[in-house]
Amino acid sequence: MSIFFVAVSAMAQGKSISGVVRDAADHEPLVGASVMVKGASGQGALTDINGKFTVKNVKAGATLVVTYVGYTKQEVVVGDQTELVINMASADKQLDKVVVTALGIKRSQKALSYNVQEVKSDALTTVKDANFMNSLSGKVAGVNIQRSSSGVGGGTRVVMRGNKSISGDNNVLYVVDGVPIGNNADRAGDGSGFGSGRTSSEGISNFNPEDIESISVLTGPSAAALYGASAANGVILINTKKGVAGQFRANFSSSTEFSNPFILPRFQNIYGNKPGEVSSWGDKLATPSKHNVKDFFRTGTTFNNAFSFSTGTDKNQTYFSASSINSRGIVPNNAYHRYNVSLRNTAKFLNDKLTLDVTANYVREYANNMVSFGTYFNPIVGLYLYPRGMDFDQEKHFERYDDARHYSVQQWGPGDMGLEAQNPYWVAYRNLRPEVKDRYMLFGLLKYDISKELNVAGRARLDKTDTENEDKRYATTTSTLAKPLGTYRYSSGYYKQQYVDFMVNYSGDVARDYHLTANVGTSYEEYDSKGSGYAGDLLRIANKFIYSNIDAANATPSQTGERKSNFAVFGSAELAWRNALYLTVTGRTDKPSQLVNSADPWIFYPSVGVSAIVTELIGDKARAALRPALTFLKVRGSYTEVGSPIPFIGLTPGTQTRKLKGGKLEPFDYYPLPNLKAERTRSFELGIDSRWFDGALSFAATIYQSNTYNQLLGTDLDASTGYKKLYVQAGNVRNRGIEMTLGFNKTFGQFGYNTSLTATANRNKIIRLGSGVYNPITKQRVDLNDLQVGRFRLREGGEIGDVYATQALERDSKGRLVYEEGAPLRTMTTAPYKLGSVNAKWNLGWRHGFSFKGFDLNVLFTARLGGIVISKTQATLDKFGVSQATADARAQGKVNLGPGFDVNPRIYYDAVSQLDAYYVYSATNVRLQEMSLTYSLPQSFINKSFLGKAVRGASLSVYGTNLWMIYNKAPYDPELTASTGTFGQGYDYFMLPSQRTLGASLKLNF
């Protein structure tokens, strides 16, 4: 009898029902879905960050009602089962999904109080680029992406919401699987002058795009607040692929693309050079010169092959990939090769409570003669300026053996042309600069679930890159760059990052209708670089590039090294009410090594944000009245304080070191700052996200403002003081802007169409610099409110990007040009006058996608509106008389400078070629940036073909980039950049041309 009563009691009491709620299409977990027992008020639960839930005391035969914003309500009758998998059909898949945010924390997208845009792997792999960041251009609002002119393998400048720092790096922070990575790159230089002519590659550029699952773009500081002292510039979050439980799956892709110069200057070939001169200001040629600049460039090729497989069980999953990129540049003897191998294993232990996730990566990278800009080591200088009265074909035999010297010597008819110009083929084949990199990356995560709501996790990352560089300058290279027998430089070094963190994570209900997601943790990261080298002129044997052949008496040994670290404590909390109203707060305290010995080495960064799902907060009647027009509406706002990385070490007392040069001590680099602080950015943003007509139409907009304080402003000091430079902290740089995305996605039978328009506008303004700054050495006050940094002039009320000139054609007291017939036009020094700003007013991207019966056509148009660029290349072409503009002027017989004021064309161009003001062009350009056509073979066809049933999918694609420049007034591609740093924008000095690419690819899934 007692057993009977116990059974009846148990049946009356019910049982616990657990399960997971997922999106029916992609099986992504739905966070915060409501699971309630029908007819039992208050009995139920909300799903956690993994979509899991538990409802206690559920009676047999009860009905669970599952609801979620944007998904069709579902009712599930409870039977004998205790574990449920509930797949919900989405009215709009974009209404809500789980996204990975700062520190790898998963959050519901609708809960976010800031702008996050997610990009899936297809956007990176349909039209591949060796540096996958270039594939994002025009596809994400709020991000300005410029590729360097060095071509395949070169770095990329990625800036979000404008330039914030005067002395620091304005490029974004990259985070892989929740861990910041050291994106080592040389961003120095302003793109002008002789220079080394090369642009550095960067750490992020050698990731295999096939290994990337998705990218989350955190454009604002609020989104990246948990990264503290590195968060001001925004974050690119990269989530890599992992193994999937189930049967063995493999993927293979192969692509081949061809590239040619896209935008070249306009040259003339009808006027030659006078005897003894190298400028082409001579008489008209009887037969136009056959010198065609395009003939020097070869068709570049890039072969990209990738293979990956995934396998595993519920307890253990493995992912492996291998890829290669083999590229031959458009400049002879320029090459880039990269090989990637990746292995990732995820395993669960202790009844699935313990998770171990381990990843190992290896990258081998080789580059030869990566050229970007400048006159040294740049073959296009001699190519472009070659005298049109001479035969360029003879220069193709760029060397001849000299019996007396016993080695080959350079052949170059025009000489150095006053610019240290050399035979372009000699530069390509006898000024060699190979570089080899080996990169090793190890990542590990260990997570233990204490309960369904609580877990602890620790992560560690080791990332090391070993680099070897050589510089071989053969005998008879121009004497400015090498001695008679040649010059040799060798250097090697490494860059290493070590990172470790520990976090405690909680996600659960804290009261009826309230759900809390909280994280607290600590991290430590260290960046270490060391290098050494040896360089000198060859002493005994020409072109024997070894140490023992270097003139030791005049050799130059080198040694470099830098180490910096940061310790942090951080926490975040998100409180959700009824899955409709969210409050998020974060806090982080950093202790960077750059602030050691400063008055306050600790920095605290807070943020707060609110997100409200309006369509859930209004009543049922109001919601019904809005549908189907308005499906979803979210408003959000946030405020945050974050920092910018401190660009220098050795600024605080006791950390300065002096350099030795020629056995003598040099002055200290910087005068110590006992009160050094991190640059601080205070930012707020407001935004909306909306879906209309059952998700067919979407619109999102964000307005923001950020102010960056504690700018490092420098002034040079007299060497007698014992210091080279004094830095003070002052100033306020403001950025205001708007980011908008408008999308449409609809299927009409078998035809599908989707489009997305992104629009970004940012206004940069220097609110304040440094007035009355105290100089502790001279004990005087100095004004630092008018600074020349690189080619930019910084003034209060101006922008980081303003370009000024200080030279002009000479004028008399009445403003008339001073000119005497037959005499040169004279120039004069003037007060600085503004030429314009290199910053764009708007950046636009408009993508179209069409699908029909296995065919997918995607088209991307991009536009940049506003801003200026300067072409010193065009100025030099004019000076040497090889530009079409000079031919047109000679055809007219004059250059008119006003009523009755005509000047001889050569006199005019000799004068104005020295003045940047005459070579300012609008940077506005509109182009067809990308187009691809993909055909996915029907599975029925595959099964009957030689591929057999082993192949699950196959697709063929053809694609192209930079297909059509619709509008552009500049003599080069304004989207190119000579340097990926802040002060290398908007200036062309013999940059290599941008490239048009055409390619085809094949993908097979097994």
mmCIF file of N, CA, C and O in Angstrom, residues 495-548:
data_model
loop_
_atom_site.group_PDB
_atom_site.id
_atom_site.type_symbol
_atom_site.label_atom_id
_atom_site.label_comp_id
_atom_site.label_asym_id
_atom_site.label_seq_id
_atom_site.Cartn_x
_atom_site.Cartn_y
_atom_site.Cartn_z
ATOM 1 N N TYR A 495 59.104 37.837 -32.600
ATOM 2 C CA TYR A 495 58.038 38.578 -31.923
ATOM 3 C C TYR A 495 57.175 37.549 -31.223
ATOM 4 O O TYR A 495 56.699 36.599 -31.853
ATOM 5 N N LYS A 496 56.988 37.712 -29.927
ATOM 6 C CA LYS A 496 56.298 36.688 -29.141
ATOM 7 C C LYS A 496 55.226 37.310 -28.259
ATOM 8 O O LYS A 496 55.442 38.337 -27.626
ATOM 9 N N GLN A 497 54.072 36.667 -28.256
ATOM 10 C CA GLN A 497 52.987 37.057 -27.366
ATOM 11 C C GLN A 497 52.653 35.885 -26.457
ATOM 12 O O GLN A 497 52.553 34.741 -26.896
ATOM 13 N N GLN A 498 52.474 36.187 -25.161
ATOM 14 C CA GLN A 498 52.002 35.201 -24.200
ATOM 15 C C GLN A 498 50.774 35.784 -23.489
ATOM 16 O O GLN A 498 50.797 36.937 -23.062
ATOM 17 N N TYR A 499 49.749 34.978 -23.414
ATOM 18 C CA TYR A 499 48.489 35.451 -22.831
ATOM 19 C C TYR A 499 47.890 34.339 -21.981
ATOM 20 O O TYR A 499 47.914 33.161 -22.362
ATOM 21 N N VAL A 500 47.337 34.720 -20.836
ATOM 22 C CA VAL A 500 46.625 33.761 -19.998
ATOM 23 C C VAL A 500 45.501 34.504 -19.282
ATOM 24 O O VAL A 500 45.647 35.684 -18.918
ATOM 25 N N ASP A 501 44.340 33.864 -19.128
ATOM 26 C CA ASP A 501 43.260 34.476 -18.349
ATOM 27 C C ASP A 501 42.488 33.396 -17.613
ATOM 28 O O ASP A 501 42.612 32.197 -17.886
ATOM 29 N N PHE A 502 41.713 33.848 -16.672
ATOM 30 C CA PHE A 502 40.857 32.966 -15.882
ATOM 31 C C PHE A 502 39.551 33.694 -15.643
ATOM 32 O O PHE A 502 39.539 34.878 -15.280
ATOM 33 N N MET A 503 38.411 33.000 -15.877
ATOM 34 C CA MET A 503 37.112 33.644 -15.741
ATOM 35 C C MET A 503 36.137 32.735 -14.999
ATOM 36 O O MET A 503 36.211 31.506 -15.102
ATOM 37 N N VAL A 504 35.247 33.374 -14.268
ATOM 38 C CA VAL A 504 34.104 32.712 -13.656
ATOM 39 C C VAL A 504 32.855 33.255 -14.341
ATOM 40 O O VAL A 504 32.670 34.479 -14.425
ATOM 41 N N ASN A 505 32.020 32.369 -14.864
ATOM 42 C CA ASN A 505 30.866 32.772 -15.659
ATOM 43 C C ASN A 505 29.581 32.227 -15.049
ATOM 44 O O ASN A 505 29.515 31.054 -14.649
ATOM 45 N N TYR A 506 28.569 33.086 -14.982
ATOM 46 C CA TYR A 506 27.274 32.692 -14.439
ATOM 47 C C TYR A 506 26.174 33.118 -15.394
ATOM 48 O O TYR A 506 26.190 34.230 -15.941
ATOM 49 N N SER A 507 25.212 32.246 -15.606
ATOM 50 C CA SER A 507 24.036 32.572 -16.410
ATOM 51 C C SER A 507 22.850 31.806 -15.855
ATOM 52 O O SER A 507 22.803 30.575 -15.918
ATOM 53 N N GLY A 508 21.899 32.542 -15.268
ATOM 54 C CA GLY A 508 20.740 31.885 -14.684
ATOM 55 C C GLY A 508 19.702 32.874 -14.222
ATOM 56 O O GLY A 508 19.921 34.098 -14.205
ATOM 57 N N ASP A 509 18.529 32.356 -13.844
ATOM 58 C CA ASP A 509 17.443 33.193 -13.333
ATOM 59 C C ASP A 509 17.754 33.599 -11.898
ATOM 60 O O ASP A 509 18.204 32.788 -11.087
ATOM 61 N N VAL A 510 17.523 34.865 -11.592
ATOM 62 C CA VAL A 510 17.738 35.348 -10.223
ATOM 63 C C VAL A 510 16.414 35.687 -9.549
ATOM 64 O O VAL A 510 16.361 35.893 -8.341
ATOM 65 N N ALA A 511 15.368 35.793 -10.312
ATOM 66 C CA ALA A 511 14.021 36.034 -9.796
ATOM 67 C C ALA A 511 13.074 35.830 -10.959
ATOM 68 O O ALA A 511 13.484 35.655 -12.114
ATOM 69 N N ARG A 512 11.792 35.837 -10.644
ATOM 70 C CA ARG A 512 10.814 35.694 -11.708
ATOM 71 C C ARG A 512 10.982 36.830 -12.715
ATOM 72 O O ARG A 512 11.040 38.011 -12.348
ATOM 73 N N ASP A 513 11.094 36.483 -13.990
ATOM 74 C CA ASP A 513 11.237 37.419 -15.106
ATOM 75 C C ASP A 513 12.634 38.021 -15.214
ATOM 76 O O ASP A 513 12.878 38.833 -16.100
ATOM 77 N N TYR A 514 13.539 37.684 -14.330
ATOM 78 C CA TYR A 514 14.877 38.280 -14.356
ATOM 79 C C TYR A 514 15.927 37.202 -14.620
ATOM 80 O O TYR A 514 15.913 36.139 -13.986
ATOM 81 N N HIS A 515 16.827 37.515 -15.549
ATOM 82 C CA HIS A 515 17.906 36.584 -15.895
ATOM 83 C C HIS A 515 19.226 37.349 -15.827
ATOM 84 O O HIS A 515 19.353 38.451 -16.365
ATOM 85 N N LEU A 516 20.197 36.750 -15.173
ATOM 86 C CA LEU A 516 21.494 37.400 -14.990
ATOM 87 C C LEU A 516 22.579 36.614 -15.706
ATOM 88 O O LEU A 516 22.685 35.394 -15.550
ATOM 89 N N THR A 517 23.383 37.337 -16.483
ATOM 90 C CA THR A 517 24.592 36.779 -17.083
ATOM 91 C C THR A 517 25.764 37.608 -16.578
ATOM 92 O O THR A 517 25.796 38.825 -16.787
ATOM 93 N N ALA A 518 26.686 36.968 -15.885
ATOM 94 C CA ALA A 518 27.783 37.704 -15.267
ATOM 95 C C ALA A 518 29.097 36.978 -15.500
ATOM 96 O O ALA A 518 29.145 35.746 -15.596
ATOM 97 N N ASN A 519 30.152 37.772 -15.602
ATOM 98 C CA ASN A 519 31.499 37.237 -15.803
ATOM 99 C C ASN A 519 32.476 38.072 -14.982
ATOM 100 O O ASN A 519 32.369 39.296 -14.941
ATOM 101 N N VAL A 520 33.411 37.429 -14.352
ATOM 102 C CA VAL A 520 34.475 38.120 -13.652
ATOM 103 C C VAL A 520 35.760 37.351 -13.901
ATOM 104 O O VAL A 520 35.756 36.108 -14.002
ATOM 105 N N GLY A 521 36.858 38.056 -14.072
ATOM 106 C CA GLY A 521 38.086 37.353 -14.383
ATOM 107 C C GLY A 521 39.310 38.225 -14.297
ATOM 108 O O GLY A 521 39.248 39.417 -13.946
ATOM 109 N N THR A 522 40.427 37.635 -14.629
ATOM 110 C CA THR A 522 41.713 38.328 -14.626
ATOM 111 C C THR A 522 42.545 37.818 -15.789
ATOM 112 O O THR A 522 42.350 36.677 -16.255
ATOM 113 N N SER A 523 43.446 38.644 -16.291
ATOM 114 C CA SER A 523 44.277 38.244 -17.424
ATOM 115 C C SER A 523 45.659 38.861 -17.301
ATOM 116 O O SER A 523 45.861 39.889 -16.634
ATOM 117 N N TYR A 524 46.596 38.208 -17.964
ATOM 118 C CA TYR A 524 47.961 38.731 -18.056
ATOM 119 C C TYR A 524 48.452 38.481 -19.478
ATOM 120 O O TYR A 524 48.274 37.390 -20.030
ATOM 121 N N GLU A 525 49.040 39.500 -20.073
ATOM 122 C CA GLU A 525 49.592 39.342 -21.413
ATOM 123 C C GLU A 525 50.948 40.022 -21.495
ATOM 124 O O GLU A 525 51.201 41.024 -20.821
ATOM 125 N N GLU A 526 51.799 39.454 -22.331
ATOM 126 C CA GLU A 526 53.159 39.970 -22.475
ATOM 127 C C GLU A 526 53.558 39.909 -23.935
ATOM 128 O O GLU A 526 53.296 38.919 -24.633
ATOM 129 N N TYR A 527 54.178 40.980 -24.394
ATOM 130 C CA TYR A 527 54.676 41.058 -25.766
ATOM 131 C C TYR A 527 56.180 41.291 -25.707
ATOM 132 O O TYR A 527 56.660 42.193 -25.015
ATOM 133 N N ASP A 528 56.911 40.486 -26.458
ATOM 134 C CA ASP A 528 58.362 40.521 -26.386
ATOM 135 C C ASP A 528 58.919 40.429 -27.795
ATOM 136 O O ASP A 528 58.505 39.565 -28.587
ATOM 137 N N SER A 529 59.823 41.309 -28.135
ATOM 138 C CA SER A 529 60.462 41.250 -29.448
ATOM 139 C C SER A 529 61.953 41.469 -29.296
ATOM 140 O O SER A 529 62.393 42.290 -28.479
ATOM 141 N N LYS A 530 62.710 40.737 -30.053
ATOM 142 C CA LYS A 530 64.163 40.877 -30.068
ATOM 143 C C LYS A 530 64.649 40.695 -31.492
ATOM 144 O O LYS A 530 64.056 39.961 -32.289
ATOM 145 N N GLY A 531 65.749 41.379 -31.801
ATOM 146 C CA GLY A 531 66.319 41.252 -33.129
ATOM 147 C C GLY A 531 67.784 41.615 -33.135
ATOM 148 O O GLY A 531 68.268 42.350 -32.268
ATOM 149 N N SER A 532 68.483 41.094 -34.099
ATOM 150 C CA SER A 532 69.893 41.435 -34.272
ATOM 151 C C SER A 532 70.220 41.375 -35.747
ATOM 152 O O SER A 532 69.546 40.685 -36.536
ATOM 153 N N GLY A 533 71.255 42.083 -36.126
ATOM 154 C CA GLY A 533 71.620 42.115 -37.526
ATOM 155 C C GLY A 533 73.049 42.552 -37.734
ATOM 156 O O GLY A 533 73.735 42.995 -36.802
ATOM 157 N N TYR A 534 73.474 42.426 -38.978
ATOM 158 C CA TYR A 534 74.840 42.803 -39.337
ATOM 159 C C TYR A 534 74.790 43.281 -40.775
ATOM 160 O O TYR A 534 74.182 42.635 -41.650
ATOM 161 N N ALA A 535 75.407 44.428 -41.049
ATOM 162 C CA ALA A 535 75.338 45.002 -42.384
ATOM 163 C C ALA A 535 76.635 45.711 -42.707
ATOM 164 O O ALA A 535 77.332 46.218 -41.820
ATOM 165 N N GLY A 536 76.934 45.720 -43.977
ATOM 166 C CA GLY A 536 78.129 46.437 -44.404
ATOM 167 C C GLY A 536 78.397 46.242 -45.875
ATOM 168 O O GLY A 536 77.701 45.493 -46.584
ATOM 169 N N ASP A 537 79.455 46.906 -46.347
ATOM 170 C CA ASP A 537 79.836 46.835 -47.749
ATOM 171 C C ASP A 537 80.758 45.641 -47.967
ATOM 172 O O ASP A 537 81.572 45.279 -47.106
ATOM 173 N N LEU A 538 80.613 45.029 -49.136
ATOM 174 C CA LEU A 538 81.449 43.875 -49.457
ATOM 175 C C LEU A 538 82.892 44.334 -49.697
ATOM 176 O O LEU A 538 83.142 45.363 -50.329
ATOM 177 N N LEU A 539 83.840 43.510 -49.209
ATOM 178 C CA LEU A 539 85.231 43.956 -49.159
ATOM 179 C C LEU A 539 86.104 43.368 -50.268
ATOM 180 O O LEU A 539 86.874 44.090 -50.895
ATOM 181 N N ARG A 540 85.993 42.069 -50.532
ATOM 182 C CA ARG A 540 86.953 41.437 -51.414
ATOM 183 C C ARG A 540 86.327 40.838 -52.678
ATOM 184 O O ARG A 540 86.884 40.943 -53.767
ATOM 185 N N ILE A 541 85.217 40.181 -52.520
ATOM 186 C CA ILE A 541 84.608 39.479 -53.654
ATOM 187 C C ILE A 541 83.249 40.106 -53.950
ATOM 188 O O ILE A 541 82.397 40.207 -53.061
ATOM 189 N N ALA A 542 83.068 40.510 -55.190
ATOM 190 C CA ALA A 542 81.803 41.122 -55.568
ATOM 191 C C ALA A 542 80.663 40.109 -55.475
ATOM 192 O O ALA A 542 80.810 38.940 -55.856
ATOM 193 N N ASN A 543 79.567 40.563 -54.903
ATOM 194 C CA ASN A 543 78.303 39.805 -54.901
ATOM 195 C C ASN A 543 78.379 38.498 -54.122
ATOM 196 O O ASN A 543 77.562 37.602 -54.346
ATOM 197 N N LYS A 544 79.349 38.368 -53.219
ATOM 198 C CA LYS A 544 79.394 37.208 -52.327
ATOM 199 C C LYS A 544 78.842 37.668 -50.982
ATOM 200 O O LYS A 544 79.528 38.306 -50.186
ATOM 201 N N PHE A 545 77.573 37.342 -50.754
ATOM 202 C CA PHE A 545 76.836 37.911 -49.634
ATOM 203 C C PHE A 545 76.941 37.007 -48.406
ATOM 204 O O PHE A 545 76.035 36.229 -48.080
ATOM 205 N N ILE A 546 78.087 37.116 -47.734
ATOM 206 C CA ILE A 546 78.325 36.398 -46.485
ATOM 207 C C ILE A 546 79.019 37.337 -45.507
ATOM 208 O O ILE A 546 79.641 38.329 -45.905
ATOM 209 N N TYR A 547 78.933 37.031 -44.214
ATOM 210 C CA TYR A 547 79.515 37.899 -43.196
ATOM 211 C C TYR A 547 81.015 38.108 -43.395
ATOM 212 O O TYR A 547 81.543 39.223 -43.244
ATOM 213 N N SER A 548 81.711 37.028 -43.723
ATOM 214 C CA SER A 548 83.171 37.119 -43.804
ATOM 215 C C SER A 548 83.644 37.988 -44.957
ATOM 216 O O SER A 548 84.829 38.351 -45.014
#
